[in-house]
PDB file of C-alpha atoms in Angstrom:
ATOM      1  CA  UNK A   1      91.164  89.695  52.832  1.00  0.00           C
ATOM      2  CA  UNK A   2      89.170  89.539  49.952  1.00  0.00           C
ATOM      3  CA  UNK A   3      91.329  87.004  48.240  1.00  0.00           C
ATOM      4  CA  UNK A   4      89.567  84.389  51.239  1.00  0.00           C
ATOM      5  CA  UNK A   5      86.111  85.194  50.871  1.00  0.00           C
ATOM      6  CA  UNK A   6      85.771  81.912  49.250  1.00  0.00           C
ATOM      7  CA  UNK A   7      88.479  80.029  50.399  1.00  0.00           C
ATOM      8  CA  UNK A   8      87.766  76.501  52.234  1.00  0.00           C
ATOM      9  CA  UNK A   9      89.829  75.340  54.882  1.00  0.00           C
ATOM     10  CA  UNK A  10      91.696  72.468  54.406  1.00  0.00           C
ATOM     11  CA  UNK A  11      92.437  69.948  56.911  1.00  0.00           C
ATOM     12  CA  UNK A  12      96.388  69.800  57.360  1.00  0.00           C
ATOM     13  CA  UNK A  13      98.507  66.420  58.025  1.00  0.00           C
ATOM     14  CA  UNK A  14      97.880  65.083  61.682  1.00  0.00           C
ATOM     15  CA  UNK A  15     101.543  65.992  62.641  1.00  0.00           C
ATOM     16  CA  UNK A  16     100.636  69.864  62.320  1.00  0.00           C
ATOM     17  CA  UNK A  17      97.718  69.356  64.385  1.00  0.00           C
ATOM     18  CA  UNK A  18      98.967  67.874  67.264  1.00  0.00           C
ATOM     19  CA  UNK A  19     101.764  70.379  66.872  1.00  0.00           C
ATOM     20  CA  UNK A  20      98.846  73.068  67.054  1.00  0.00           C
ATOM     21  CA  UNK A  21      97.187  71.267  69.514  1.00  0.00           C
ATOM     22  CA  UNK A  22      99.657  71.286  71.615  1.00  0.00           C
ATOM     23  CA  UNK A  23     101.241  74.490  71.406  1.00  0.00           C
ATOM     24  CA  UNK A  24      97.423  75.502  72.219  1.00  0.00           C
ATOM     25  CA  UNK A  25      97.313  73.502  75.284  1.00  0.00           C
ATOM     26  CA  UNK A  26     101.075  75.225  76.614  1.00  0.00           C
ATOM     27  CA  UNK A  27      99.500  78.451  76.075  1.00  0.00           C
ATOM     28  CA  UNK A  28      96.815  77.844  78.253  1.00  0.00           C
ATOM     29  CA  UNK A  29      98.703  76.988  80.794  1.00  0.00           C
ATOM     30  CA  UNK A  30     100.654  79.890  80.489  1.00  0.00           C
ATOM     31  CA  UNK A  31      97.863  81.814  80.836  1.00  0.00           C
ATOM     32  CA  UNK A  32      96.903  80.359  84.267  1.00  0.00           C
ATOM     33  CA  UNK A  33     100.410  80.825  86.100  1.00  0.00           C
ATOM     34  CA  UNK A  34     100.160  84.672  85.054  1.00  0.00           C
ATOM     35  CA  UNK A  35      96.673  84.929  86.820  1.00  0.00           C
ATOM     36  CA  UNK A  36      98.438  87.285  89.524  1.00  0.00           C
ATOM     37  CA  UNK A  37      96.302  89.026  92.531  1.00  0.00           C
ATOM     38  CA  UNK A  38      96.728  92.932  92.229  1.00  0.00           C
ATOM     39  CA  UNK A  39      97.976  92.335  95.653  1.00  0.00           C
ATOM     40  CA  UNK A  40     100.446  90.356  95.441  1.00  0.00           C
ATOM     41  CA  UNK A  41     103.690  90.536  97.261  1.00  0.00           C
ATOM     42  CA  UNK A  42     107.214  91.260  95.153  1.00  0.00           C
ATOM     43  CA  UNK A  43     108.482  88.025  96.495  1.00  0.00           C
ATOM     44  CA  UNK A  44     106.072  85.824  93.637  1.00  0.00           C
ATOM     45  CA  UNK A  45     106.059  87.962  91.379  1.00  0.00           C
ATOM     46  CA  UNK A  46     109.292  86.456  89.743  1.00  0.00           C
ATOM     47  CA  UNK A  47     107.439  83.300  88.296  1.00  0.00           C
ATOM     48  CA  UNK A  48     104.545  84.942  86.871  1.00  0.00           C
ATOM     49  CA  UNK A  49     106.617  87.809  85.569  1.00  0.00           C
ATOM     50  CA  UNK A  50     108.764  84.953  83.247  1.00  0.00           C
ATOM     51  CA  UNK A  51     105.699  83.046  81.829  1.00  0.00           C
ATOM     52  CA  UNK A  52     104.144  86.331  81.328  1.00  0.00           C
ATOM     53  CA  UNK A  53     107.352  87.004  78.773  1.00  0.00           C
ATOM     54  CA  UNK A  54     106.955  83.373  77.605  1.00  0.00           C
ATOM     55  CA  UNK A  55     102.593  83.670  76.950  1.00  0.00           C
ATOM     56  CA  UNK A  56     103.180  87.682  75.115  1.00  0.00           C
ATOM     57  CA  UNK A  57     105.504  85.240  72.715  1.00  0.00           C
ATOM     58  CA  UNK A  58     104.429  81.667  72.544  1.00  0.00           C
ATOM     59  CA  UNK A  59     100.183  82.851  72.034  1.00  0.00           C
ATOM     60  CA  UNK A  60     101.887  85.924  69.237  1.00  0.00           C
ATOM     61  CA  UNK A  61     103.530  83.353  67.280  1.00  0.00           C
ATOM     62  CA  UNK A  62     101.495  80.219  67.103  1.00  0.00           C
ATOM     63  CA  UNK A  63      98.454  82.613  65.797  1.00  0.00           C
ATOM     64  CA  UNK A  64     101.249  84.163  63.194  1.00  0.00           C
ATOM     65  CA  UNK A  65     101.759  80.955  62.010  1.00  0.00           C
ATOM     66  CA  UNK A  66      98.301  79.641  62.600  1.00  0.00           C
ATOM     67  CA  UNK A  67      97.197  82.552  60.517  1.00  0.00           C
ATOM     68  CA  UNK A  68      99.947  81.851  57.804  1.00  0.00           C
ATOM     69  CA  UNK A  69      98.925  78.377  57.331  1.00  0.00           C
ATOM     70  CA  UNK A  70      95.321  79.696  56.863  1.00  0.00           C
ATOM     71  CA  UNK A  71      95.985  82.707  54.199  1.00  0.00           C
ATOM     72  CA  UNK A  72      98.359  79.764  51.993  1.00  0.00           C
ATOM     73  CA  UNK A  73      97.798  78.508  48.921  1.00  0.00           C
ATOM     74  CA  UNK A  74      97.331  75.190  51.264  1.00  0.00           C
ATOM     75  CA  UNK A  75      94.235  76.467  53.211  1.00  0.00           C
ATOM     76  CA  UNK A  76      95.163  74.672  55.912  1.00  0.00           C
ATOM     77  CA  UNK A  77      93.107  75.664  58.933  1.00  0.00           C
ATOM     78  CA  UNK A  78      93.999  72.721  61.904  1.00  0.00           C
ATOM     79  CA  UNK A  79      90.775  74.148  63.815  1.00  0.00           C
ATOM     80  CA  UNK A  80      87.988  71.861  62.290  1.00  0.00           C
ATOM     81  CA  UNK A  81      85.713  73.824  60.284  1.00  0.00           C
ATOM     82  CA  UNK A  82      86.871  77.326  60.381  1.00  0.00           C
ATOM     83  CA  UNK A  83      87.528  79.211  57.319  1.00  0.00           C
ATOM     84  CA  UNK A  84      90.422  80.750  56.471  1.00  0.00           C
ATOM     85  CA  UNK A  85      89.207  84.467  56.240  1.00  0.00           C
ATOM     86  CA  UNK A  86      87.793  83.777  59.880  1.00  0.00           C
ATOM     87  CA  UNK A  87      90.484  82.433  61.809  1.00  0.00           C
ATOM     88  CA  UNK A  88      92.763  85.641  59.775  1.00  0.00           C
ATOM     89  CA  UNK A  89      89.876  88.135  61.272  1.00  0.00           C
ATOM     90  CA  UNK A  90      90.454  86.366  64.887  1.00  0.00           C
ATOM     91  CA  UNK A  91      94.402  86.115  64.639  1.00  0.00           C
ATOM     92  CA  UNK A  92      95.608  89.113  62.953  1.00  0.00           C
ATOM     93  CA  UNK A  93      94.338  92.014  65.322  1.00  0.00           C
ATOM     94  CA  UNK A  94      96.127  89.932  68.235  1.00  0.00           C
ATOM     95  CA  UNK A  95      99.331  89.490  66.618  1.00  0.00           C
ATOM     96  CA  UNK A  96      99.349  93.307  65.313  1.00  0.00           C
ATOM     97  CA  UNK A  97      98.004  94.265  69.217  1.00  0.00           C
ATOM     98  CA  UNK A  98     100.850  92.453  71.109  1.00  0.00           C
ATOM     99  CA  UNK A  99     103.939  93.448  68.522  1.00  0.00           C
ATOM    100  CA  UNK A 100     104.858  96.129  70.738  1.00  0.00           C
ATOM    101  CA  UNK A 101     105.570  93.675  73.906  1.00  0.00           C
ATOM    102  CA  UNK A 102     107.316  91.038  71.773  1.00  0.00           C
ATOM    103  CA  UNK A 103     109.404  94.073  70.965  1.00  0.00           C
ATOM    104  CA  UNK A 104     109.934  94.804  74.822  1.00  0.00           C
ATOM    105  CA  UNK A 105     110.556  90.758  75.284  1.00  0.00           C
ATOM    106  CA  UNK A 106     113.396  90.936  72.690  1.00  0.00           C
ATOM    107  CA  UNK A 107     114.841  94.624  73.531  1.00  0.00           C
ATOM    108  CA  UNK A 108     113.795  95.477  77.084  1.00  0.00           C
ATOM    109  CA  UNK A 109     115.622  92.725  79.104  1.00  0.00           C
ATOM    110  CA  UNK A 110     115.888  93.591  82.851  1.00  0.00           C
ATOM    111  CA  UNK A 111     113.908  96.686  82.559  1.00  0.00           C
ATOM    112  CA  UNK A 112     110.816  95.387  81.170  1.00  0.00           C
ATOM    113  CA  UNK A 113     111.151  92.697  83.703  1.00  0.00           C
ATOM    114  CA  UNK A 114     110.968  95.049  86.800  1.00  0.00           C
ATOM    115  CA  UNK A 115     107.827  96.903  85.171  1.00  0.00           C
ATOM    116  CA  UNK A 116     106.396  93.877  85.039  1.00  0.00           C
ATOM    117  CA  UNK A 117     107.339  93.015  88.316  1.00  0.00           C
ATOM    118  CA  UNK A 118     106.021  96.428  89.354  1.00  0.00           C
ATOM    119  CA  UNK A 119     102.900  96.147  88.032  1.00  0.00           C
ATOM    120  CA  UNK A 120     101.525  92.841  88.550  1.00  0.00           C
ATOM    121  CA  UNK A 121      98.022  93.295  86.455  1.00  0.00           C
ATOM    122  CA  UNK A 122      99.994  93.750  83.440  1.00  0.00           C
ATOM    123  CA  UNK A 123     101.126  90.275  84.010  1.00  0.00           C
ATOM    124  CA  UNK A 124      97.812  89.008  84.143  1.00  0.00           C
ATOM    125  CA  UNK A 125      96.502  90.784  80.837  1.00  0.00           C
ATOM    126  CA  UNK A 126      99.643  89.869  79.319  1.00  0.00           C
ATOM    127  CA  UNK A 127      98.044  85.955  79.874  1.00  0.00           C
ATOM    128  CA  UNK A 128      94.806  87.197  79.320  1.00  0.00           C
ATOM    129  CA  UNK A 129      94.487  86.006  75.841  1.00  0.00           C
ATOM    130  CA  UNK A 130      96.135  82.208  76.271  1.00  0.00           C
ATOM    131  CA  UNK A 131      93.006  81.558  78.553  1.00  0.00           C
ATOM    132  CA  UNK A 132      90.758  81.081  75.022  1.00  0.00           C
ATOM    133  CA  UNK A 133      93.534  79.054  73.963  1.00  0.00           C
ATOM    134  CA  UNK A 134      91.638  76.446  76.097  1.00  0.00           C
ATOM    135  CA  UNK A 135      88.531  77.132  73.095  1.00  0.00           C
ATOM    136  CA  UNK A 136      90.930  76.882  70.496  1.00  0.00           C
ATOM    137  CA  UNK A 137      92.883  73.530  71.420  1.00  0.00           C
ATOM    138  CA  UNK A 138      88.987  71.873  71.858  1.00  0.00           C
ATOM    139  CA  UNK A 139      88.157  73.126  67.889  1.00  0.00           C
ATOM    140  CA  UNK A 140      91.909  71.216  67.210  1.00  0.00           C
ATOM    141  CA  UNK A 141      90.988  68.283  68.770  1.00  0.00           C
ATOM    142  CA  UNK A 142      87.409  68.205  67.121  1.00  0.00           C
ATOM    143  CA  UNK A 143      89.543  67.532  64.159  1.00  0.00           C
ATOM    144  CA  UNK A 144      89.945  64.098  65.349  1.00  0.00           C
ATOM    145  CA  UNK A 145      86.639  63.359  66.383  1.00  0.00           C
ATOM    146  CA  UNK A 146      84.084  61.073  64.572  1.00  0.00           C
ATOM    147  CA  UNK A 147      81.522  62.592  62.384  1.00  0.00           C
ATOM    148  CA  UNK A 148      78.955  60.639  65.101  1.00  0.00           C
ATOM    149  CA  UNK A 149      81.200  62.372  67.964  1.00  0.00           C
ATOM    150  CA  UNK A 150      80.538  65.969  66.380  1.00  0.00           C
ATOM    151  CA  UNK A 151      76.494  65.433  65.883  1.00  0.00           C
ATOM    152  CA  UNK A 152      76.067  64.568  69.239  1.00  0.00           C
ATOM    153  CA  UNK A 153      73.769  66.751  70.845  1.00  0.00           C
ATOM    154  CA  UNK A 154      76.031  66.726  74.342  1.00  0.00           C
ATOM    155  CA  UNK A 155      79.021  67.786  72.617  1.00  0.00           C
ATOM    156  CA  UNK A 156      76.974  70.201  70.518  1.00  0.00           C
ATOM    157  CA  UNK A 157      76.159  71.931  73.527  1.00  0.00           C
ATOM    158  CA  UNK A 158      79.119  71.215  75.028  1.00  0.00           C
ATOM    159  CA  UNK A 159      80.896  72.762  72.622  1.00  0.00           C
ATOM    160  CA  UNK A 160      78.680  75.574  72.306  1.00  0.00           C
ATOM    161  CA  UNK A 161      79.593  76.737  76.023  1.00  0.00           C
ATOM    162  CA  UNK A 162      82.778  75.886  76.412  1.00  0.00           C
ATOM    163  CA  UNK A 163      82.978  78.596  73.824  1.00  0.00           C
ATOM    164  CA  UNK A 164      80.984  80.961  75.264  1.00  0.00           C
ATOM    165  CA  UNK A 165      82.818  80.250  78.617  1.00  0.00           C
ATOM    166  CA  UNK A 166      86.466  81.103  77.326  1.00  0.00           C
ATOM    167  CA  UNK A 167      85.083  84.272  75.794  1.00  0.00           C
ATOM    168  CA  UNK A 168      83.198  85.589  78.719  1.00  0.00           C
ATOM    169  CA  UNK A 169      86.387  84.442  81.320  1.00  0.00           C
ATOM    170  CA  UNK A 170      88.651  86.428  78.456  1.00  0.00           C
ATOM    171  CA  UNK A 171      86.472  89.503  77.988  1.00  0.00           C
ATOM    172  CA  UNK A 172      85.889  90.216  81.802  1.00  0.00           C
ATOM    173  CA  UNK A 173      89.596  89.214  82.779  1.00  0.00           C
ATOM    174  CA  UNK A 174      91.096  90.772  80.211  1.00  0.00           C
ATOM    175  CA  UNK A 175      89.041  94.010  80.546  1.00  0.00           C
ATOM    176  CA  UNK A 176      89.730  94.212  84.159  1.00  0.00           C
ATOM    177  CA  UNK A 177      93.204  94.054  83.843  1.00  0.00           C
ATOM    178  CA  UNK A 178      94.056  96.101  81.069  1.00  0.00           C
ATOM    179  CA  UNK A 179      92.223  99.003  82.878  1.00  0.00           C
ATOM    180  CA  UNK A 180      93.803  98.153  86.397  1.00  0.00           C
ATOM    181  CA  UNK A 181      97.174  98.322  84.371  1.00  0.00           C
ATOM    182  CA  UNK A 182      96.803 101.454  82.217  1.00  0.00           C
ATOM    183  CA  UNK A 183      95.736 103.638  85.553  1.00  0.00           C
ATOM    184  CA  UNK A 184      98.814 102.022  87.048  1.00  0.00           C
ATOM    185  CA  UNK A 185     101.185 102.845  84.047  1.00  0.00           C
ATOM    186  CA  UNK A 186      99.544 106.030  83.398  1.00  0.00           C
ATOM    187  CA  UNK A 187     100.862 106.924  87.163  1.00  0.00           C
ATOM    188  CA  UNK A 188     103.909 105.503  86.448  1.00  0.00           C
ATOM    189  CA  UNK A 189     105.263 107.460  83.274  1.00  0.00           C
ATOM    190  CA  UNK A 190     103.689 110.740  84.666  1.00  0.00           C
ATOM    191  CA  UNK A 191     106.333 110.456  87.305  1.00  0.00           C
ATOM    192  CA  UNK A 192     109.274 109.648  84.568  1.00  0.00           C
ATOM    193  CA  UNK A 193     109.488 106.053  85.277  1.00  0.00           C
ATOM    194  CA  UNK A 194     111.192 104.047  82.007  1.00  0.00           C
ATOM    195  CA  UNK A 195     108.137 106.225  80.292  1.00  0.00           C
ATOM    196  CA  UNK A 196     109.494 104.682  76.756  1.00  0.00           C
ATOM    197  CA  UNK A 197     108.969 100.905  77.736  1.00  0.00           C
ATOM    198  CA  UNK A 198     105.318 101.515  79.785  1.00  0.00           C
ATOM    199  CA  UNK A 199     104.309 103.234  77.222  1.00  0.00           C
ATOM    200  CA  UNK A 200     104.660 100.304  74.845  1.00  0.00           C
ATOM    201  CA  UNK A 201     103.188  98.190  77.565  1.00  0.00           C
ATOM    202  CA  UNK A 202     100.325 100.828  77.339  1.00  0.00           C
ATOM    203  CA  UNK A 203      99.488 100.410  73.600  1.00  0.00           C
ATOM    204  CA  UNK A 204      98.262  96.257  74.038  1.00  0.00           C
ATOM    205  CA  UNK A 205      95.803  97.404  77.061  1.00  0.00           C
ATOM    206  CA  UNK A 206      94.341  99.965  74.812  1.00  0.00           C
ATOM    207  CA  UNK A 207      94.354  98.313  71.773  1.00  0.00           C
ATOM    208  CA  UNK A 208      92.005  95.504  73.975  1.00  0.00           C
ATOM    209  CA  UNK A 209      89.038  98.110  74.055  1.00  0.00           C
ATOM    210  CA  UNK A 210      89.989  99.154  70.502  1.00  0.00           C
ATOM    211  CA  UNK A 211      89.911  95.747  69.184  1.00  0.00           C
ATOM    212  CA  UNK A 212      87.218  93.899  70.963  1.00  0.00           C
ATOM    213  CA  UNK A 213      84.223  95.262  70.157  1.00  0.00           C
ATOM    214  CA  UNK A 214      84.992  94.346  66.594  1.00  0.00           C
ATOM    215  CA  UNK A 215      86.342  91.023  67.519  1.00  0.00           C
ATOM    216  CA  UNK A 216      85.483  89.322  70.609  1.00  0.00           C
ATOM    217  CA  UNK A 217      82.075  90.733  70.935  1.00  0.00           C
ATOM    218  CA  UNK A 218      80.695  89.822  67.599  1.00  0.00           C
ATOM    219  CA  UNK A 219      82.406  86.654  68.273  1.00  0.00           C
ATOM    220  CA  UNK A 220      80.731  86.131  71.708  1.00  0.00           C
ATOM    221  CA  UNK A 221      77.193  87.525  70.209  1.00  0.00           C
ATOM    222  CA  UNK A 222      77.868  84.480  67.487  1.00  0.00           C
ATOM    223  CA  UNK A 223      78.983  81.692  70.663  1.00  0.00           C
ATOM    224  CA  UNK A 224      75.855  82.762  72.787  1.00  0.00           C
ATOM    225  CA  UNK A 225      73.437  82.561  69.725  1.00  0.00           C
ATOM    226  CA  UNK A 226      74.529  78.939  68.396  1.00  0.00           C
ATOM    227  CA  UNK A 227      74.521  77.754  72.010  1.00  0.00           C
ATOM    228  CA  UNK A 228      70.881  78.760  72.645  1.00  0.00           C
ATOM    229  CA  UNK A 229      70.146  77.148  68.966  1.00  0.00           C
ATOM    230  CA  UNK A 230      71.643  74.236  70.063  1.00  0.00           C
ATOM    231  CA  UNK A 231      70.025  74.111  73.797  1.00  0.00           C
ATOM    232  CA  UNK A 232      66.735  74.867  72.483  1.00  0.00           C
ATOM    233  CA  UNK A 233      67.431  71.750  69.934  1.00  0.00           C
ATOM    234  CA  UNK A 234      68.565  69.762  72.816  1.00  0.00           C
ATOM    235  CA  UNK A 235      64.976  70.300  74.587  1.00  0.00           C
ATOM    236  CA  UNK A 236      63.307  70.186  71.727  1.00  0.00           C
ATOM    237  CA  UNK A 237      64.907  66.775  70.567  1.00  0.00           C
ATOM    238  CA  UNK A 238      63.741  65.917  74.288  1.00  0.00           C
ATOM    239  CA  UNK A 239      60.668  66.542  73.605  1.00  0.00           C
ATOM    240  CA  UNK A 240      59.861  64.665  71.231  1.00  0.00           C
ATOM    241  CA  UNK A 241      61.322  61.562  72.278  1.00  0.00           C
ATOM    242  CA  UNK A 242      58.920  61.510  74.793  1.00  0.00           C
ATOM    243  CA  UNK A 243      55.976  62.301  72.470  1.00  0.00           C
ATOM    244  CA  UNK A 244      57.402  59.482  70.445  1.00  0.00           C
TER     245      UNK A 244
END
């Protein structure tokens, strides 16, 4: 991605980002209805198991598309401030990591449905990654904020760890899951059950502790640094308004 290094982001029409902004904000919420107990009982397991189909899609093709906009000629980046290279570096790995269950949305029909069913953790990594949509839809709608708005110290902050907040809920949730799910598939193939489509179900949950500590880590290492920069600025603006 070279041909980025130097690329700055452009900000699109305001019809393509309330598209993206909303199209973030469904995600999210797709996200939360496939928050599923390990626990669960069969009987509501149906609901979950449908958005979970719907968030492997909708959060996959917004960040193609996302990510499309970005690497154009146009530079257009609808998350305020982000260069191009960066929001390719976020998107791409995700995209590349959930192919294999947009492939099982498209091909596996009933089948993948009842593995889902079966295995109700997969349903909650599958979400997993729509729950930093929440980070992305706020760096949207900063697009549309005042200059004053943005240099506020309280949305600085703000800002800072809401960030740091969608990470950390993504990075524990997601972890969680993905292991719950590839001891339970793991179990599952061993005794010959539809091995071909929980294996592809496998290769996402892998890929998450393949792919994060390249991603997501640096990326929370980056949040929890500018949000201690911009606490410490907080207290020290504090400060010396009351010297003053």
């Amino acid at each position: 991605m070279a041909f980025l290094d130097d690329a700055q982001p452009v900000t699109p029409p305001v019809v393509v980002r309330i598209a993206m902004l909303g199209a973030y904000c469904y995600c999210y919420y797709l996200g939360l209805s496939c928050m599923i107990l390990p626990w669960a009982t069969p009987d509501k397991l149906a609901g979950p198991a449908r958005n979970a189909q719907l968030a492997i899609q909708a959060l996959t093709y917004i960040y193609a598309v996302d990510a499309s906009l970005a690497a154009s000629p146009l530079h257009w980046c609808c998350m305020r401030s982000i260069p191009p290279r960066n929001v390719l570096v976020h998107h791409i790995p995700y995209v590349l990591g959930m192919a294999p269950s947009v492939y099982l949305v498209w091909t596996g029909g009933t089948r993948f449905f009842d593995c889902l069913v079966s295995t109700p953790t997969a349903m909650t990594y599958m979400g997993a990654g729509c729950l930093t949509s929440s980070n992305e839809a706020l760096w949207v709608a900063s697009s549309f904020f005042t200059n004053e708005m943005l240099e506020s110290k309280s949305y600085r902050v703000g800002q800072k760890l809401f960030a740091l907040a969608a990470l950390s809920q993504f990075l524990v949730i997601g972890g969680l899951s993905a292991g719950f799910t590839i001891h339970r598939l793991s179990g599952a193939m061993l005794d010959g059950q539809d091995v071909l489509i929980r294996a592809l179900m496998l290769i996402p949950c892998v890929a998450f502790f393949c792919i994060v500590p390249f991603v997501q880590i640096p990326l929370l290492i980056g949040a929890w640094g500018r949000f201690k920069d911009a606490l410490f600025e907080e207290k020290r603006g504090s400060k010396e308004a009351k010297a003053a």
